[in-house]
Every structure is written in structure tokens, then in C-alpha cells.
Short mmCIF file of C-alpha atoms in Angstrom, two decimals:
data_model
loop_
_atom_site.label_atom_id
_atom_site.label_comp_id
_atom_site.label_asym_id
_atom_site.label_seq_id
_atom_site.Cartn_x
_atom_site.Cartn_y
_atom_site.Cartn_z
CA MET A 1 12.17 -45.14 17.44
CA GLU A 2 13.01 -41.66 16.23
CA THR A 3 11.98 -38.64 18.24
CA ALA A 4 11.84 -35.04 17.12
CA VAL A 5 14.91 -33.06 18.08
CA GLN A 6 13.91 -30.42 20.60
CA GLY A 7 13.74 -27.00 19.05
CA THR A 8 13.35 -28.29 15.54
CA VAL A 9 10.79 -26.32 13.58
CA PRO A 10 8.19 -28.67 12.15
CA ALA A 11 8.30 -28.83 8.37
CA GLN A 12 5.67 -26.63 6.70
CA PRO A 13 3.84 -27.55 3.54
CA ALA A 14 5.27 -25.68 0.56
CA ALA A 15 1.98 -23.87 -0.01
CA TYR A 16 -0.80 -22.31 2.05
CA ALA A 17 -4.16 -24.05 1.79
CA LYS A 18 -6.64 -22.25 -0.44
CA THR A 19 -9.86 -20.92 1.02
CA ASP A 20 -12.95 -19.33 -0.52
CA ARG A 21 -11.62 -15.85 0.07
CA THR A 22 -8.08 -16.46 -1.09
CA VAL A 23 -9.11 -17.77 -4.50
CA PRO A 24 -9.64 -14.72 -6.73
CA THR A 25 -12.68 -14.39 -8.96
CA ARG A 26 -10.51 -13.05 -11.79
CA SER A 27 -6.96 -13.45 -13.07
CA ALA A 28 -6.69 -16.66 -11.07
CA GLU A 29 -3.51 -17.48 -13.00
CA ARG A 30 -1.82 -14.62 -11.15
CA ALA A 31 -2.56 -16.11 -7.74
CA SER A 32 -0.05 -18.16 -5.78
CA TYR A 33 -0.05 -19.88 -2.41
CA ASP A 34 3.65 -20.62 -2.38
CA ARG A 35 5.04 -20.10 1.10
CA GLU A 36 8.49 -18.92 -0.01
CA LEU A 37 7.03 -16.42 -2.46
CA VAL A 38 4.68 -15.09 0.22
CA HIS A 39 7.52 -14.72 2.71
CA ALA A 40 9.72 -12.95 0.16
CA ILE A 41 7.00 -10.43 -0.71
CA LEU A 42 6.26 -9.78 2.96
CA ASP A 43 9.92 -9.39 3.87
CA GLU A 44 10.58 -6.87 1.11
CA GLY A 45 7.91 -4.41 2.26
CA TYR A 46 8.15 -1.60 4.80
CA LEU A 47 4.53 -0.81 5.49
CA CYS A 48 1.50 -3.05 5.24
CA HIS A 49 -2.06 -1.88 4.79
CA LEU A 50 -4.09 -3.07 7.76
CA GLY A 51 -7.83 -3.36 7.16
CA PHE A 52 -10.42 -3.74 9.88
CA VAL A 53 -14.09 -2.92 10.38
CA ARG A 54 -15.24 -0.10 12.63
CA ASP A 55 -18.94 0.69 13.07
CA GLY A 56 -19.64 -1.51 10.07
CA ALA A 57 -17.34 0.44 7.75
CA PRO A 58 -13.90 -0.54 6.46
CA VAL A 59 -10.75 1.22 7.64
CA VAL A 60 -7.38 0.80 5.91
CA LEU A 61 -4.27 2.18 7.62
CA PRO A 62 -0.57 1.91 6.74
CA THR A 63 1.30 0.20 9.57
CA LEU A 64 4.77 -1.12 10.37
CA TYR A 65 5.08 -4.88 10.59
CA GLY A 66 7.56 -7.69 10.96
CA ARG A 67 7.48 -11.42 10.30
CA VAL A 68 8.71 -14.20 12.56
CA GLY A 69 8.18 -17.52 10.83
CA GLU A 70 4.46 -17.90 10.28
CA VAL A 71 3.46 -14.91 12.40
CA LEU A 72 3.07 -11.28 11.38
CA TYR A 73 3.53 -8.70 14.11
CA LEU A 74 1.90 -5.31 13.61
CA HIS A 75 2.89 -2.23 15.47
CA GLY A 76 0.96 0.60 17.02
CA SER A 77 0.46 2.71 20.07
CA THR A 78 -1.84 1.39 22.77
CA GLY A 79 -3.96 4.44 22.05
CA SER A 80 -4.54 3.65 18.39
CA ARG A 81 -7.98 2.50 17.39
CA PRO A 82 -7.39 -0.97 15.95
CA LEU A 83 -5.19 -1.95 18.87
CA ARG A 84 -7.62 -0.73 21.50
CA MET A 85 -10.09 -3.14 19.95
CA THR A 86 -7.92 -6.19 20.67
CA GLY A 87 -7.73 -6.05 24.46
CA GLN A 88 -7.27 -9.17 26.51
CA ALA A 89 -11.01 -9.58 27.08
CA ASP A 90 -11.51 -9.37 23.34
CA PRO A 91 -12.02 -12.35 21.07
CA GLY A 92 -9.63 -10.70 18.61
CA LEU A 93 -10.09 -8.40 15.66
CA ALA A 94 -10.90 -9.57 12.14
CA VAL A 95 -8.26 -8.03 9.91
CA CYS A 96 -6.96 -8.15 6.38
CA VAL A 97 -3.30 -7.25 5.92
CA THR A 98 -2.03 -6.47 2.44
CA VAL A 99 1.52 -5.78 1.27
CA THR A 100 2.08 -4.63 -2.31
CA HIS A 101 5.15 -3.84 -4.41
CA VAL A 102 4.80 -2.01 -7.72
CA ASP A 103 7.57 -3.18 -10.04
CA GLY A 104 6.77 -1.49 -13.33
CA LEU A 105 4.27 0.40 -15.45
CA VAL A 106 2.85 -1.61 -18.34
CA LEU A 107 2.09 0.45 -21.44
CA ALA A 108 -0.04 -1.28 -24.05
CA ARG A 109 -1.06 -0.15 -27.51
CA SER A 110 -4.65 -0.15 -26.27
CA ALA A 111 -5.80 1.88 -23.27
CA PHE A 112 -7.65 -1.21 -22.03
CA HIS A 113 -4.51 -3.31 -21.57
CA HIS A 114 -2.54 -0.78 -19.55
CA SER A 115 -1.54 -2.23 -16.22
CA VAL A 116 1.18 -2.34 -13.61
CA ASN A 117 3.52 -5.14 -12.73
CA TYR A 118 3.16 -5.86 -9.05
CA ARG A 119 3.54 -8.45 -6.32
CA SER A 120 1.10 -8.49 -3.44
CA VAL A 121 0.23 -10.64 -0.44
CA VAL A 122 -3.16 -10.64 1.25
CA VAL A 123 -3.53 -12.16 4.73
CA HIS A 124 -6.93 -12.75 6.31
CA GLY A 125 -7.36 -13.64 9.94
CA ILE A 126 -8.09 -12.72 13.52
CA ALA A 127 -5.43 -10.54 15.13
CA HIS A 128 -4.71 -10.72 18.84
CA GLN A 129 -2.89 -8.32 21.07
CA VAL A 130 0.50 -9.60 22.26
CA THR A 131 0.57 -9.52 26.05
CA ASP A 132 3.43 -11.89 26.94
CA PRO A 133 6.44 -9.62 27.64
CA GLU A 134 8.95 -11.97 26.02
CA GLU A 135 6.90 -12.36 22.85
CA LYS A 136 6.37 -8.60 22.77
CA SER A 137 10.09 -8.02 23.04
CA ARG A 138 10.78 -10.50 20.23
CA ALA A 139 8.07 -8.83 18.15
CA LEU A 140 9.60 -5.39 18.59
CA ASP A 141 12.98 -6.78 17.53
CA ALA A 142 11.29 -8.21 14.45
CA LEU A 143 9.67 -4.86 13.68
CA VAL A 144 13.02 -3.06 13.87
CA ASP A 145 14.87 -5.77 11.95
CA HIS A 146 12.16 -5.65 9.31
CA VAL A 147 13.01 -2.00 8.61
CA VAL A 148 16.78 -2.65 8.61
CA PRO A 149 17.96 -6.26 9.05
CA GLY A 150 20.38 -6.53 11.97
CA ARG A 151 19.43 -3.17 13.41
CA ALA A 152 17.69 -4.45 16.56
CA ALA A 153 21.04 -5.63 17.91
CA ASP A 154 22.55 -2.21 17.18
CA SER A 155 20.11 -0.02 19.10
CA ARG A 156 19.00 0.42 22.69
CA PRO A 157 16.31 -2.17 23.49
CA ALA A 158 12.92 -0.94 24.61
CA ASN A 159 12.62 -0.34 28.35
CA LYS A 160 9.60 -1.18 30.49
CA ARG A 161 7.91 2.15 29.91
CA GLU A 162 8.34 1.88 26.15
CA LEU A 163 7.15 -1.71 26.09
CA ALA A 164 4.05 -0.65 28.03
CA ALA A 165 3.41 2.21 25.61
CA THR A 166 3.66 -0.03 22.57
CA ALA A 167 0.91 -2.31 21.47
CA VAL A 168 1.70 -5.19 19.16
CA ILE A 169 -0.83 -7.43 17.50
CA ARG A 170 -0.09 -10.83 16.05
CA LEU A 171 -1.67 -12.40 13.02
CA ASP A 172 -0.92 -15.99 12.10
CA LEU A 173 -0.14 -16.72 8.46
CA ASN A 174 -2.85 -19.27 7.71
CA GLU A 175 -5.20 -17.78 5.16
CA VAL A 176 -2.75 -16.24 2.75
CA SER A 177 -2.37 -15.66 -0.96
CA ALA A 178 0.03 -13.85 -3.26
CA LYS A 179 -0.78 -12.25 -6.57
CA THR A 180 1.77 -11.17 -9.14
CA ARG A 181 1.80 -9.63 -12.59
CA THR A 182 5.01 -9.74 -14.59
CA GLY A 183 6.03 -9.29 -18.20
CA GLY A 184 5.09 -6.98 -21.02
CA ALA A 185 1.85 -5.68 -22.46
CA ASN A 186 -0.76 -8.19 -23.64
CA ASP A 187 -2.32 -6.43 -26.61
CA GLU A 188 -4.99 -7.79 -28.94
CA PRO A 189 -3.67 -9.37 -32.16
CA GLU A 190 -5.43 -6.72 -34.25
CA ASP A 191 -3.59 -3.93 -32.39
CA MET A 192 -0.06 -5.14 -33.10
CA ASP A 193 0.53 -2.71 -35.97
CA LEU A 194 -0.69 0.40 -34.17
CA PRO A 195 1.99 3.09 -33.92
CA HIS A 196 1.95 3.21 -30.10
CA TRP A 197 4.98 2.10 -28.10
CA ALA A 198 4.36 -0.94 -25.89
CA GLY A 199 6.44 -2.24 -23.06
CA VAL A 200 7.31 -1.78 -19.42
CA LEU A 201 8.76 1.16 -17.53
CA PRO A 202 10.47 -0.52 -14.56
CA LEU A 203 10.43 1.26 -11.22
CA ARG A 204 13.89 1.66 -9.79
CA LYS A 205 14.35 0.37 -6.26
CA GLY A 206 17.21 1.59 -4.14
CA TYR A 207 18.43 4.00 -1.53
CA ASP A 208 20.06 7.38 -1.51
CA ALA A 209 22.98 8.11 0.80
CA PRO A 210 22.12 7.93 4.52
CA VAL A 211 21.35 11.31 6.11
CA ALA A 212 22.75 11.55 9.64
CA ASN A 213 20.64 13.16 12.34
CA GLY A 214 21.65 16.76 13.01
CA ASP A 215 22.28 15.86 16.65
CA LEU A 216 24.54 12.87 15.90
CA ALA A 217 28.03 13.00 17.39
CA ALA A 218 30.69 13.39 14.71
CA ASP A 219 32.49 10.19 15.72
CA VAL A 220 29.54 7.85 15.08
CA ALA A 221 30.16 6.24 11.72
CA VAL A 222 27.50 5.09 9.26
CA PRO A 223 27.08 1.37 10.01
CA PRO A 224 28.10 -1.11 7.30
CA TYR A 225 24.56 -2.51 6.98
CA LEU A 226 23.49 0.87 5.58
CA THR A 227 26.25 1.19 3.04
CA GLY A 228 26.47 -2.41 1.87
CA ALA A 229 30.14 -2.37 2.90
CA MET B 1 -26.72 40.66 -10.80
CA GLU B 2 -23.84 38.33 -11.41
CA THR B 3 -24.44 34.79 -12.57
CA ALA B 4 -22.04 31.91 -12.46
CA VAL B 5 -20.24 31.37 -15.73
CA GLN B 6 -21.33 28.05 -17.16
CA GLY B 7 -18.64 25.46 -16.84
CA THR B 8 -16.74 27.29 -14.15
CA VAL B 9 -15.57 24.96 -11.43
CA PRO B 10 -16.77 26.26 -8.08
CA ALA B 11 -13.94 27.28 -5.77
CA GLN B 12 -13.12 24.60 -3.19
CA PRO B 13 -12.15 25.32 0.38
CA ALA B 14 -8.41 24.86 0.91
CA ALA B 15 -8.99 21.99 3.34
CA TYR B 16 -11.33 19.01 3.71
CA ALA B 17 -13.67 19.19 6.67
CA LYS B 18 -12.63 17.00 9.59
CA THR B 19 -14.87 14.18 10.71
CA ASP B 20 -14.74 11.78 13.65
CA ARG B 21 -13.00 9.14 11.60
CA THR B 22 -10.49 11.42 9.89
CA VAL B 23 -9.10 12.82 13.15
CA PRO B 24 -6.50 10.32 14.38
CA THR B 25 -6.37 9.21 17.99
CA ARG B 26 -2.59 9.51 18.00
CA SER B 27 0.13 11.59 16.32
CA ALA B 28 -2.55 14.14 15.46
CA GLU B 29 0.22 16.60 14.58
CA ARG B 30 1.00 14.42 11.56
CA ALA B 31 -2.52 14.74 10.15
CA SER B 32 -3.46 17.23 7.45
CA TYR B 33 -6.65 18.06 5.59
CA ASP B 34 -4.99 20.28 3.01
CA ARG B 35 -6.57 19.71 -0.39
CA GLU B 36 -3.39 20.34 -2.40
CA LEU B 37 -1.34 18.00 -0.24
CA VAL B 38 -4.00 15.29 -0.55
CA HIS B 39 -4.13 15.66 -4.33
CA ALA B 40 -0.33 15.54 -4.61
CA ILE B 41 -0.10 12.34 -2.56
CA LEU B 42 -2.90 10.71 -4.56
CA ASP B 43 -1.43 11.74 -7.91
CA GLU B 44 2.00 10.33 -7.09
CA GLY B 45 0.77 6.80 -6.38
CA TYR B 46 0.23 3.91 -8.75
CA LEU B 47 -1.92 1.55 -6.73
CA CYS B 48 -4.29 2.32 -3.91
CA HIS B 49 -5.41 -0.13 -1.25
CA LEU B 50 -9.17 -0.54 -1.47
CA GLY B 51 -10.85 -1.72 1.71
CA PHE B 52 -14.40 -3.01 1.90
CA VAL B 53 -16.41 -5.38 4.07
CA ARG B 54 -17.48 -8.82 2.90
CA ASP B 55 -19.46 -11.15 5.14
CA GLY B 56 -18.58 -8.91 8.06
CA ALA B 57 -14.82 -9.20 7.51
CA PRO B 58 -12.46 -6.63 6.04
CA VAL B 59 -10.87 -7.09 2.61
CA VAL B 60 -7.96 -4.97 1.36
CA LEU B 61 -6.95 -5.21 -2.30
CA PRO B 62 -4.43 -3.25 -4.36
CA THR B 63 -6.21 -1.51 -7.23
CA LEU B 64 -5.47 0.96 -10.02
CA TYR B 65 -7.03 4.37 -9.66
CA GLY B 66 -7.16 7.83 -11.14
CA ARG B 67 -8.29 11.23 -9.91
CA VAL B 68 -10.45 13.75 -11.74
CA GLY B 69 -10.86 16.82 -9.57
CA GLU B 70 -12.64 15.69 -6.41
CA VAL B 71 -13.46 12.20 -7.66
CA LEU B 72 -11.40 9.03 -7.44
CA TYR B 73 -12.06 6.38 -10.07
CA LEU B 74 -11.14 2.81 -9.23
CA HIS B 75 -10.67 0.12 -11.77
CA GLY B 76 -11.64 -3.50 -11.92
CA SER B 77 -13.23 -6.19 -13.98
CA THR B 78 -16.99 -6.55 -13.81
CA GLY B 79 -16.32 -9.98 -12.39
CA SER B 80 -14.30 -8.78 -9.42
CA ARG B 81 -15.91 -9.02 -6.02
CA PRO B 82 -16.02 -5.41 -4.83
CA LEU B 83 -17.36 -4.21 -8.14
CA ARG B 84 -20.07 -6.85 -8.34
CA MET B 85 -21.30 -5.45 -5.04
CA THR B 86 -21.96 -1.98 -6.48
CA GLY B 87 -24.56 -2.80 -9.12
CA GLN B 88 -27.14 -0.27 -10.18
CA ALA B 89 -29.74 -1.59 -7.74
CA ASP B 90 -27.19 -1.20 -4.97
CA PRO B 91 -27.05 1.70 -2.53
CA GLY B 92 -23.28 1.74 -2.99
CA LEU B 93 -20.41 0.10 -1.20
CA ALA B 94 -18.77 1.49 1.93
CA VAL B 95 -15.06 1.69 1.16
CA CYS B 96 -11.84 3.04 2.54
CA VAL B 97 -9.15 3.88 -0.01
CA THR B 98 -5.60 4.40 1.17
CA VAL B 99 -2.55 5.53 -0.78
CA THR B 100 0.85 5.46 0.92
CA HIS B 101 4.37 6.46 -0.10
CA VAL B 102 7.37 5.35 1.94
CA ASP B 103 10.06 8.02 1.68
CA GLY B 104 12.75 6.83 4.08
CA LEU B 105 13.72 4.54 6.91
CA VAL B 106 14.23 6.28 10.24
CA LEU B 107 16.94 4.75 12.43
CA ALA B 108 16.97 5.91 16.03
CA ARG B 109 19.44 5.17 18.81
CA SER B 110 16.59 3.40 20.60
CA ALA B 111 14.64 0.53 19.07
CA PHE B 112 11.43 2.23 20.23
CA HIS B 113 11.90 5.33 18.07
CA HIS B 114 12.55 3.53 14.80
CA SER B 115 10.05 4.57 12.18
CA VAL B 116 9.58 5.30 8.52
CA ASN B 117 9.02 8.60 6.79
CA TYR B 118 5.83 8.34 4.78
CA ARG B 119 2.96 10.25 3.24
CA SER B 120 -0.48 8.69 3.15
CA VAL B 121 -4.03 9.63 2.26
CA VAL B 122 -7.10 7.86 3.61
CA VAL B 123 -10.47 8.36 1.92
CA HIS B 124 -13.72 7.14 3.49
CA GLY B 125 -16.98 7.02 1.59
CA ILE B 126 -19.58 5.20 -0.40
CA ALA B 127 -18.41 4.05 -3.82
CA HIS B 128 -20.80 3.78 -6.73
CA GLN B 129 -20.44 1.97 -10.00
CA VAL B 130 -20.02 4.29 -13.00
CA THR B 131 -22.72 3.49 -15.55
CA ASP B 132 -22.82 6.60 -17.75
CA PRO B 133 -20.75 5.71 -20.85
CA GLU B 134 -19.21 9.16 -21.17
CA GLU B 135 -18.16 9.29 -17.53
CA LYS B 136 -16.80 5.76 -17.83
CA SER B 137 -14.75 6.76 -20.84
CA ARG B 138 -13.36 9.80 -19.00
CA ALA B 139 -12.62 7.62 -15.98
CA LEU B 140 -10.66 5.12 -18.08
CA ASP B 141 -8.64 7.97 -19.59
CA ALA B 142 -7.91 9.15 -16.06
CA LEU B 143 -6.82 5.65 -15.04
CA VAL B 144 -4.39 5.43 -17.96
CA ASP B 145 -3.13 8.99 -17.52
CA HIS B 146 -2.61 8.28 -13.85
CA VAL B 147 -0.10 5.55 -14.73
CA VAL B 148 1.65 7.71 -17.35
CA PRO B 149 0.44 11.31 -17.80
CA GLY B 150 -0.49 11.97 -21.41
CA ARG B 151 -0.63 8.31 -22.32
CA ALA B 152 -4.42 8.08 -22.86
CA ALA B 153 -4.10 10.27 -25.96
CA ASP B 154 -1.31 8.01 -27.27
CA SER B 155 -3.11 4.67 -27.19
CA ARG B 156 -6.13 3.08 -28.80
CA PRO B 157 -9.25 4.10 -26.85
CA ALA B 158 -11.38 1.35 -25.35
CA ASN B 159 -14.00 -0.06 -27.68
CA LYS B 160 -17.55 -1.03 -26.72
CA ARG B 161 -16.62 -4.56 -25.76
CA GLU B 162 -13.77 -3.39 -23.56
CA LEU B 163 -15.89 -0.69 -21.94
CA ALA B 164 -18.52 -3.31 -21.16
CA ALA B 165 -15.90 -5.63 -19.66
CA THR B 166 -14.50 -2.92 -17.41
CA ALA B 167 -16.15 -1.84 -14.22
CA VAL B 168 -15.25 1.51 -12.73
CA ILE B 169 -16.36 2.76 -9.36
CA ARG B 170 -16.32 6.37 -8.26
CA LEU B 171 -15.62 7.71 -4.82
CA ASP B 172 -16.07 11.39 -4.04
CA LEU B 173 -13.29 13.07 -2.09
CA ASN B 174 -15.27 14.35 0.88
CA GLU B 175 -14.06 12.53 3.96
CA VAL B 176 -10.33 12.70 3.46
CA SER B 177 -7.18 13.08 5.49
CA ALA B 178 -3.45 12.95 4.89
CA LYS B 179 -0.80 11.84 7.31
CA THR B 180 2.91 12.46 6.93
CA ARG B 181 6.09 11.81 8.84
CA THR B 182 9.25 13.64 7.84
CA GLY B 183 12.61 14.40 9.38
CA GLY B 184 15.13 12.51 11.45
CA ALA B 185 14.98 10.29 14.50
CA ASN B 186 13.39 11.64 17.68
CA ASP B 187 15.44 10.00 20.39
CA GLU B 188 15.13 10.55 24.13
CA PRO B 189 17.55 13.13 25.60
CA GLU B 190 19.25 10.45 27.72
CA ASP B 191 20.04 8.40 24.61
CA MET B 192 21.95 11.10 22.73
CA ASP B 193 25.38 9.75 23.69
CA LEU B 194 24.71 6.13 22.78
CA PRO B 195 27.11 4.84 20.13
CA HIS B 196 24.35 3.96 17.62
CA TRP B 197 24.05 5.83 14.34
CA ALA B 198 20.83 7.82 13.95
CA GLY B 199 19.33 9.30 10.84
CA VAL B 200 17.36 8.53 7.73
CA LEU B 201 17.99 6.16 4.85
CA PRO B 202 16.06 7.78 1.99
CA LEU B 203 14.34 5.52 -0.52
CA ARG B 204 15.33 6.34 -4.05
CA LYS B 205 12.45 6.98 -6.46
CA GLY B 206 12.96 6.68 -10.16
CA TYR B 207 12.74 4.53 -13.24
CA ASP B 208 15.03 2.23 -15.12
CA ALA B 209 15.23 2.34 -18.91
CA PRO B 210 11.97 1.40 -20.68
CA VAL B 211 11.83 -2.25 -21.82
CA ALA B 212 10.11 -2.57 -25.21
CA ASN B 213 7.68 -5.43 -25.76
CA GLY B 214 9.24 -8.32 -27.64
CA ASP B 215 6.55 -7.99 -30.30
CA LEU B 216 7.07 -4.26 -30.87
CA ALA B 217 7.92 -3.21 -34.42
CA ALA B 218 11.47 -1.90 -34.68
CA ASP B 219 10.36 1.49 -36.03
CA VAL B 220 8.24 2.45 -33.00
CA ALA B 221 10.35 4.81 -30.92
CA VAL B 222 10.23 5.21 -27.15
CA PRO B 223 7.89 8.17 -26.57
CA PRO B 224 9.37 11.35 -25.08
CA TYR B 225 7.10 11.16 -22.00
CA LEU B 226 8.97 8.00 -20.98
CA THR B 227 12.45 9.38 -21.41
CA GLY B 228 11.89 12.89 -20.08
CA ALA B 229 13.16 14.17 -23.45
#
């Protein structure tokens, strides 16, 4: 009889299950539930947009995040509003987390068909505050490594005071969808001979040279993970 | 007795009035209500994140938008969920619209002080569907010109069918705040001699060369507003 090897991650289905709110009412052909695509879009972002409800009204705030497997960790101070709402006595906070990349501007011959090429992920769920110190520590590493992969190991870890001052919420990746638009302009057949240029203006992604802090000692070199060396 | 000149835009105060929900609970020194700063951040973005409440839960979707003075216009199909909720019989839809630019990655000697440099605007309010055909037409021009300034005049305007198929919602810029982080890492004094590099990795903003549609006639040149010529 075979037994699971300890520590083996159970295999995940290749796609997230669809739900009522992850199936779009329009442009359904742009939607995807592919796990690898979702992970790639999430991992490429720097800030997510965290939505929650306060006094019946929506609030959307840009927030740092990191992913560990099928969990998103979101960062904040213990004083910030959404995190205060997820205390231990709390049943959790209903959130929607969205990450979007704009890849290009789509110029069509007709005003109507102008668009942008983009890739986005929308996650629905109940977020819970992370209270276990070990999980919190792992989450903070993930947040730092999300900004610059490998950086957590090359910085001073958070001390007790800092860990206490940081609130982290976790959101499981269960109800998830991606949406992407790629390719050129989709003009109407009768517009093909109009004299207007049609195509895509791609947005350039990259970095400028690192700017050292003014207070950095002269003998601290730029690390190779920032220069691609 | 002086009378207002017809058509003159009334002078606006230099800053938006603060409200309970536009004053942050933390990092208040990063908040701004300056009208020019808010406009500049909004005008530089391509997609906003539109938050609304459905069945008591938050929803955050990336959406095209444009600004005309103190009004944001948001774009969608008449079939899309948030726009269906703002029909004429409706009292409007409570929304939160957020636009964020990430300008750089902030690497500190301590994991705790890692951050990103960013500029964001958060708008709270009640959105209403635009039903007046002339306002809708102006709004669609603004949406196209927001993607590429000057482009609305260089494309075929929307026809009746397209106008009917497009829903636009308007959101007045009343309850608005900006938040920005700039500069280098803010490490603790006792960490200054740690061997870790500290500084900012700036994100490069720009465009790659325009990619013409495969179906574009060979004699249609790339317009000067795409090449900076």
C-alpha cells in the first residue's frame, strides 16, 4: 500500500472551480481559471487593490501582498482600518483582491473599439488576521520576497516589536478568476478602409538603475539580484 | 453690479475638503487633498479599480476611465454588473474608485522597512449612469482621449448602436484624497551599519514601438502622437 510522502504538497487541480461571481457577465472568452496563469499574474504585481465594505460602502486601497502557494498575505499596520476589522474575535472580513497589469494601449479605427491589453486576477473570499508568530514571520518573508525575490534572506528579519506592529491578513485562493485581453484592435468590417491608424502601443516594463540611499556606506555594493548580474 | 460670464468655470478651491473616510488612520503625512496632484495622478493612469458592493460583499474590477474637470467617467458594457445596478430608476451606486502608480521598489536594511514608492488617488461617492446622449458622447471622447490624448478626434465617432451598447457612469470628484510615498528607505538608526544595500529600484515608464494591426493598409502612417514626433 502506498502512503503519501510526508511534506509532499497535494496535487492541485489545474484550474480553480468557477462560481457565480467569478463568471463574468460579458467578455466571458477573456476569463480564465487556470491556476498557473493566476499565479503568474499575481506574482508579477507589486500592489494589489484590496476591497472591503465599511459602513455599507465599498473601500478600495492599494496594498502590498505576497503569495505562498494557495494563500495571499496582505500587509498593513495594526492601526489600519481593514486590519482592525479582522481581530481574533472576528469571523473574518469579506474582501475582494484585484491585481491588474496594463500591457498595451489598443487603438482602433473606431472610438468604440479602443481598449487596453491587460491581465488581471480577482480573488473573492474571507480574510483572516494572521496570529501565529511562525506563519506571520513566513508571511513577512513572502511580502519582502514578492517585492524583490531573494531579498528576505538579505535583510535583517523583523524583531518582536516589528512583528507586533505589523498586521498581516491571509486570504485563501479558492474563488479566483483571471481576465486577459491581448492582440490588436477589433474593428468593424466596414471601418477597415478608414484612414486611422490601428494597432497596439505596448507599455514598456523595466527598471532604471538602482538609486542608493544617501546614508548607505560606500562599501556596500548593489546586490546582483538588482542588476541581473 | 458684476455678473458671472456665461460659460466661465467657477474657481475651485485648491484642495478637496477632508472627510472622515478620506483621512487615513495611519501615515497621515502621506495623504494630500491637493486638486492638481489628484488630477495629475488620475490623468496618468490607464485603468482604475472600481469597487462596489454586491450582495453585501465587495467587488473590485479594473475599468477604463476618463476625467472631465471634476467628473470621472467610467466605462462598461450595458450588460456588466456594476452598470446594470445604476439604471435610471436607481438612486445610484456607492462606489470607491482607486488609481495607483507604482514608481519604485524600496529596499531597506531591515525587512520591516521594505516598501514601494507609489502615488494613489481614492475617490468615494455615488455613481450615476449617464443617460443624456450629449454627455455620453463627451464622456466617450474623454475615455478615448484618456488612453491617448488627441485620439478621439482621429477615430470614427461612436454611432447610435455603439452609444446604445455602451454604458457610462459618472462620479463627481468631491470626496477625494491622494496618498504618495517617495524617497529612500527609512531604516532604524541601529541598522545603519548592517551590510545590506538600501535604496530604491525605480520602475521604468515608457512605451515600446507601436505595433500596427495586421489588417492595416500599408499607406496608413503611425500618427505623430504615438511617436512623439
